[in-house]
Structures are given as structure tokens and as C-alpha cells.
Short mmCIF file of C-alpha atoms and ligand atoms in Angstrom, two decimals:
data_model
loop_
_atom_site.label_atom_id
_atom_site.label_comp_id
_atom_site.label_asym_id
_atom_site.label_seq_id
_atom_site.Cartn_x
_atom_site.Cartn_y
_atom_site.Cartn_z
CA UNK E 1 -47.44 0.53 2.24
CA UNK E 2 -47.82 -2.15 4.91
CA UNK E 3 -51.10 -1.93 6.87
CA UNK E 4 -51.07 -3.59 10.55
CA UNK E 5 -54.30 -5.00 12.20
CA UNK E 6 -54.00 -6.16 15.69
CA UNK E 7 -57.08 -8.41 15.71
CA UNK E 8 -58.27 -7.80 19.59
CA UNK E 9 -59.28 -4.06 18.05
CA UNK E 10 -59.39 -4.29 14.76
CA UNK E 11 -58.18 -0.49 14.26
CA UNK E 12 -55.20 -0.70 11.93
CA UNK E 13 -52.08 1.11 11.91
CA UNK E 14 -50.42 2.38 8.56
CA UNK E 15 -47.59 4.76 9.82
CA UNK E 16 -44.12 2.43 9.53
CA UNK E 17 -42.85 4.11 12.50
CA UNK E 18 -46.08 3.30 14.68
CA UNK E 19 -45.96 -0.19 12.74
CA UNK E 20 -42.04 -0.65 13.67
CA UNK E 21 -42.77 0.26 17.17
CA UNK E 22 -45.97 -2.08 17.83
CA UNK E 23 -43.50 -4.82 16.67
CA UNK E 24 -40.30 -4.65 17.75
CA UNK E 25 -40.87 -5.18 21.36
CA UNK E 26 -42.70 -8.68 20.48
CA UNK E 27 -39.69 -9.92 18.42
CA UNK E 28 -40.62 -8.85 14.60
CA UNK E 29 -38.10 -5.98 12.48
CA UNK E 30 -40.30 -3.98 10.22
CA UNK E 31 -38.73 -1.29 7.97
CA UNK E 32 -39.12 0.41 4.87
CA UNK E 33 -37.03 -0.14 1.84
CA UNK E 34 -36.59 2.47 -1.60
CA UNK E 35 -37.51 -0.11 -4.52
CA UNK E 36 -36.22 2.11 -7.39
CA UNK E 37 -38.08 1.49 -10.80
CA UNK E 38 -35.46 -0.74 -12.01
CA UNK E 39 -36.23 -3.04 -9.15
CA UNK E 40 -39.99 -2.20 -9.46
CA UNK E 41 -39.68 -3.01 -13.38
CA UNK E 42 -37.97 -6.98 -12.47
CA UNK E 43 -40.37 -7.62 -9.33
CA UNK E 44 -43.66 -6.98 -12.26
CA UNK E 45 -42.22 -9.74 -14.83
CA UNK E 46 -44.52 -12.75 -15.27
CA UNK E 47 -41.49 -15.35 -14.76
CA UNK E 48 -38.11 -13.85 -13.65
CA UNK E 49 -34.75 -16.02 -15.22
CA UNK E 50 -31.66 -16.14 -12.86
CA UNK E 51 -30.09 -13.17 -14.08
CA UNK E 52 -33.54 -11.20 -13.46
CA UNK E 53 -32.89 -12.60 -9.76
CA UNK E 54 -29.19 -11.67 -9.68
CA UNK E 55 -29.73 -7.89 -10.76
CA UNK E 56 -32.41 -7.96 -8.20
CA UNK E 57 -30.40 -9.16 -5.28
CA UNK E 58 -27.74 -6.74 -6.74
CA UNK E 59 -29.94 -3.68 -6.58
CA UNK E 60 -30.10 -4.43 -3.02
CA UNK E 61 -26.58 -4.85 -2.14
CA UNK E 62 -25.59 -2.02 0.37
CA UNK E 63 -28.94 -3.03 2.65
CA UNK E 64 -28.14 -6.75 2.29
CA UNK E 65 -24.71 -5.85 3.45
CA UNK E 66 -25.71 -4.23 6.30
CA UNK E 67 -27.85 -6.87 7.21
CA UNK E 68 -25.05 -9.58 7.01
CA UNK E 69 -23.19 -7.75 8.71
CA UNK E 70 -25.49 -6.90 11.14
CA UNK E 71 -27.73 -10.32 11.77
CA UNK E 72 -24.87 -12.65 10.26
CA UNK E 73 -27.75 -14.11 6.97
CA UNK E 74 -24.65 -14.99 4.40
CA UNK E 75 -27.03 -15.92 1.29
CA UNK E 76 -29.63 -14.06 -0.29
CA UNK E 77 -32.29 -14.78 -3.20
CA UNK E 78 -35.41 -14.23 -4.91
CA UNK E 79 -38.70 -15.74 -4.66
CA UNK E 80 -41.48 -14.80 -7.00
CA UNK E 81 -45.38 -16.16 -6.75
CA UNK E 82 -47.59 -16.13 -9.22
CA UNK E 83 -51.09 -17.22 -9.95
CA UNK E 84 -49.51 -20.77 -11.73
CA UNK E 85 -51.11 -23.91 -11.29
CA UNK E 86 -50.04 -25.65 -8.63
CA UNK E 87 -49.91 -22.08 -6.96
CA UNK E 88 -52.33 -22.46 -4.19
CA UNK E 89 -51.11 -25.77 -3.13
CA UNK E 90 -47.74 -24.59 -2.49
CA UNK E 91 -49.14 -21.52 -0.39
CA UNK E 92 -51.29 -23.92 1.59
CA UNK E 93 -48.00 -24.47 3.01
CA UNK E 94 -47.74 -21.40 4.69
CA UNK E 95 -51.63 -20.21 5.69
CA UNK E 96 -51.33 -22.79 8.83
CA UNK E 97 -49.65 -21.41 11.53
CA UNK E 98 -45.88 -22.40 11.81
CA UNK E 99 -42.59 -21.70 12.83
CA UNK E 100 -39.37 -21.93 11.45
CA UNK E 101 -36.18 -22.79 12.84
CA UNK E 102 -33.95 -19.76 11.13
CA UNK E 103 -35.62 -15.93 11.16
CA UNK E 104 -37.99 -15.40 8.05
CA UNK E 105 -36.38 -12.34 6.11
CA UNK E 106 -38.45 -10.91 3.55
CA UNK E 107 -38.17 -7.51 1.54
CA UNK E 108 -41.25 -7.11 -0.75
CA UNK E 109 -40.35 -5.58 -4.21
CA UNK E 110 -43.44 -6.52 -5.78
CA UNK E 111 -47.07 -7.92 -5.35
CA UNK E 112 -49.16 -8.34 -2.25
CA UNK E 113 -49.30 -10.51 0.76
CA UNK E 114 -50.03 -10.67 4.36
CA UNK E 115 -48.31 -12.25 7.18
CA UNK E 116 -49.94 -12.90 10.60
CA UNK E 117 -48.61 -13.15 14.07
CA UNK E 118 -49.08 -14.97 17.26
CA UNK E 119 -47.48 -12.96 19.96
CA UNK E 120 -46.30 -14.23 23.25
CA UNK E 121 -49.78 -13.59 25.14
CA UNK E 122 -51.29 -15.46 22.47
CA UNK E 123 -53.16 -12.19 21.15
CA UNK E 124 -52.71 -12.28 17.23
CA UNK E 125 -51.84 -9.76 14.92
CA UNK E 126 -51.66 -9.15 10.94
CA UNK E 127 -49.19 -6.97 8.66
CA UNK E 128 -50.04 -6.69 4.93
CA UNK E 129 -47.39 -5.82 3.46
CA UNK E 130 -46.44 -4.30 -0.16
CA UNK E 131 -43.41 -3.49 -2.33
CA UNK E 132 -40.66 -1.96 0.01
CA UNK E 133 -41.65 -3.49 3.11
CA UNK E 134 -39.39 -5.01 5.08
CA UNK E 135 -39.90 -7.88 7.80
CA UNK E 136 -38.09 -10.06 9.99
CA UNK E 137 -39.58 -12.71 12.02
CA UNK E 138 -37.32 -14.34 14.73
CA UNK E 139 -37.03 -18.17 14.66
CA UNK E 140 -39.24 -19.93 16.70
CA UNK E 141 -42.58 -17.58 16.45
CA UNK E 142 -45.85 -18.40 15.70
CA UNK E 143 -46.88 -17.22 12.03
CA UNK E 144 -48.56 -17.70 8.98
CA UNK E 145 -48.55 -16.34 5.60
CA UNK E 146 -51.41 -15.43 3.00
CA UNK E 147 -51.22 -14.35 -1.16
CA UNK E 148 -54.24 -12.12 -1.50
CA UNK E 149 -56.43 -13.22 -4.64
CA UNK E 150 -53.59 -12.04 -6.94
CA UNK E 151 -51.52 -14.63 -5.94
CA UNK E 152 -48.44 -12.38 -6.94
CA UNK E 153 -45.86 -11.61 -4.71
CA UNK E 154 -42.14 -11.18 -5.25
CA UNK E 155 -39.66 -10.77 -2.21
CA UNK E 156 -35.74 -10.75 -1.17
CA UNK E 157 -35.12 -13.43 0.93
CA UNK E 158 -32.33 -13.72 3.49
CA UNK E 159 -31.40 -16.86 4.99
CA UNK E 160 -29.17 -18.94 6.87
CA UNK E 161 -29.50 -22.30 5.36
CA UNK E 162 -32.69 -22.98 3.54
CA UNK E 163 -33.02 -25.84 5.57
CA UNK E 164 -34.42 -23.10 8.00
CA UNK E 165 -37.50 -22.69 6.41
CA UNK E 166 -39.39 -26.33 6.58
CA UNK E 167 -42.37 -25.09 8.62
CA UNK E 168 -43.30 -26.56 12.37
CA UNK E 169 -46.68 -26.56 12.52
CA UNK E 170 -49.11 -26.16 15.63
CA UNK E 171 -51.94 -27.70 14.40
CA UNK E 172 -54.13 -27.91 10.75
CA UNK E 173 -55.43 -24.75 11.85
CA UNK E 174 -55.56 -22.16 8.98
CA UNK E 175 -54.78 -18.16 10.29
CA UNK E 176 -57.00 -15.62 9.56
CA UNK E 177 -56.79 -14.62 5.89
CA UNK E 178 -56.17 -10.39 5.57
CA UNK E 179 -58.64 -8.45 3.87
CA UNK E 180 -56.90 -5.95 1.42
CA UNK E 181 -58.88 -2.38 0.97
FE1 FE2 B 201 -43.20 -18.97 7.65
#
């Protein structure tokens, strides 16, 4: 279940509703998504193969329907991390804070991670997030993204055009890593 941290107190939040409601009004969807055992079974393998991927998306079908039909993302597929060499260097594009130029859709079936936030009066927040956690963040927003020492995270990802997701970056500056407990 996805934890929230809004660093200027430091008290989390771990309801979803209380979680949806700190972030909707500062541009980021949060909601909670069944991941059935099936799902739960494909998001633990060690490598997933394209049709591990397809089933996945396909388990998800009626809320990535809704979705396209409500936000207009006409693709959907699967990204899996996992403690590989080469791992760490890939992530390392992600732990500086960024933005994109399409909305960064992610539903967590599997495996740990932790996103973090700058919001419009610069204050900064984090969301760990977990298998069924869902999170939108709008195009344009300050962000960055950790693995936790795992290094294992497997998501749903909805997207425009994958050219969307080459990162802008502010500066070199890393964001604060979460601290899972
Ligand atoms: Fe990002």
C-alpha cells in the first residue's frame, strides 16, 4: 500500500483516500487497483517474455479502457526492473528531477518504488508506492523516481507516444531517495 511523506512534516499518510486527496488538487491521480493473483503471479517472474506482458496488459483491460477513454492514452505496456547489470545506470535516469512532456501513467503490479514530487510552491513530496497503486503525473511536473535496494519493480504503463518520456531535467540534482519501513 502506497505510503505518502510530505517532506516539510515528515508525518506520512497511508489511507488512499487521504493520499488521493493530498494529490489531486496539485495535479497527480492516485488510485488503487485489484491485482488478482494471476497478475500478482506474472509481475513476480524474474524476466517476463511478450506474451507474459500481453496477458498482463490483458488482465487490465476494462481499467485501461476506461482510462482511454477517459484521458485519450491509446497504447499500453509493461515495464519490469530488476536487479540486472546495467540496472542502476538506467535508473540513474530517473533519480534527478525531471519532467516529461506526456503524463507518466504507472499501475504497480509488482515490486517497490518511490516517486517524488515538486509541487507548485516548490514544497516537495514523496509516494512509495506498491503493487496496485495507481499514479498519474501530468506532463510538465517536477519529479523523480527511485527503485528501493530491490531494484524490482514491475508496472502498466500508459502512454501517448513513448517519445513522451525522454526526461527534461532541472539540474544534476539527485531527489531525495524514500526510506521503505
Ligand atoms: Fe519521470
Amino acid at each position: 500500500m502506497a505510503r505518502l511523506i510530505p517532506l516539510w512534516t515528515g508525518r506520512p499518510l497511508d489511507d488512499p483516500t487521504a493520499i488521493a486527496e493530498f494529490l489531486a488538487p496539485r495535479g497527480v491521480a492516485f488510485a488503487r487497483w485489484e491485482v488478482g493473483s494471476e497478475a500478482t503471479a506474472l509481475a513476480a517472474r524474474e524476466a517476463l517474455d511478450d506474451d507474459a506482458r500481453e496477458r498482463l496488459v490483458a488482465l487490465f483491460r476494462l481499467e485501461l479502457a476506461r482510462l482511454a477513454d477517459a484521458e485519450g492514452y491509446p497504447a499500453a505496456d509493461v515495464v519490469a526492473v530488476r536487479a540486472v547489470p546495467g540496472v542502476d545506470e538506467a535508473l540513474a535516469r530517473f533519480d534527478r528531477v525531471h519532467f516529461h512532456d506526456d503524463d507518466e501513467v504507472r499501475a504497480i503490479v509488482g515490486g517497490r518504488g518511490a516517486f517524488g514530487f515538486v509541487g507548485d510552491d516548490g514544497r516537495q513530496f514523496l509516494l512509495e508506492v506498491e503493487a496496485g497503486d495507481f499514479i498519474s503525473v501530468p506532463a510538465g511536473m517536477w519529479h523523480w523516481f527511485y527503485c528501493d535496494d530491490e531494484r524490482t519493480i514491475t508496472a502498466i504503463r500508459l502512454f501517448r507516444d513513448s517519445a513522451g518520456w525522454t526526461p527534461h531535467y532541472r539540474s544534476t540534482e539527485r531527489g531525495v531517495p524514500a526510506v521503505h519501513g
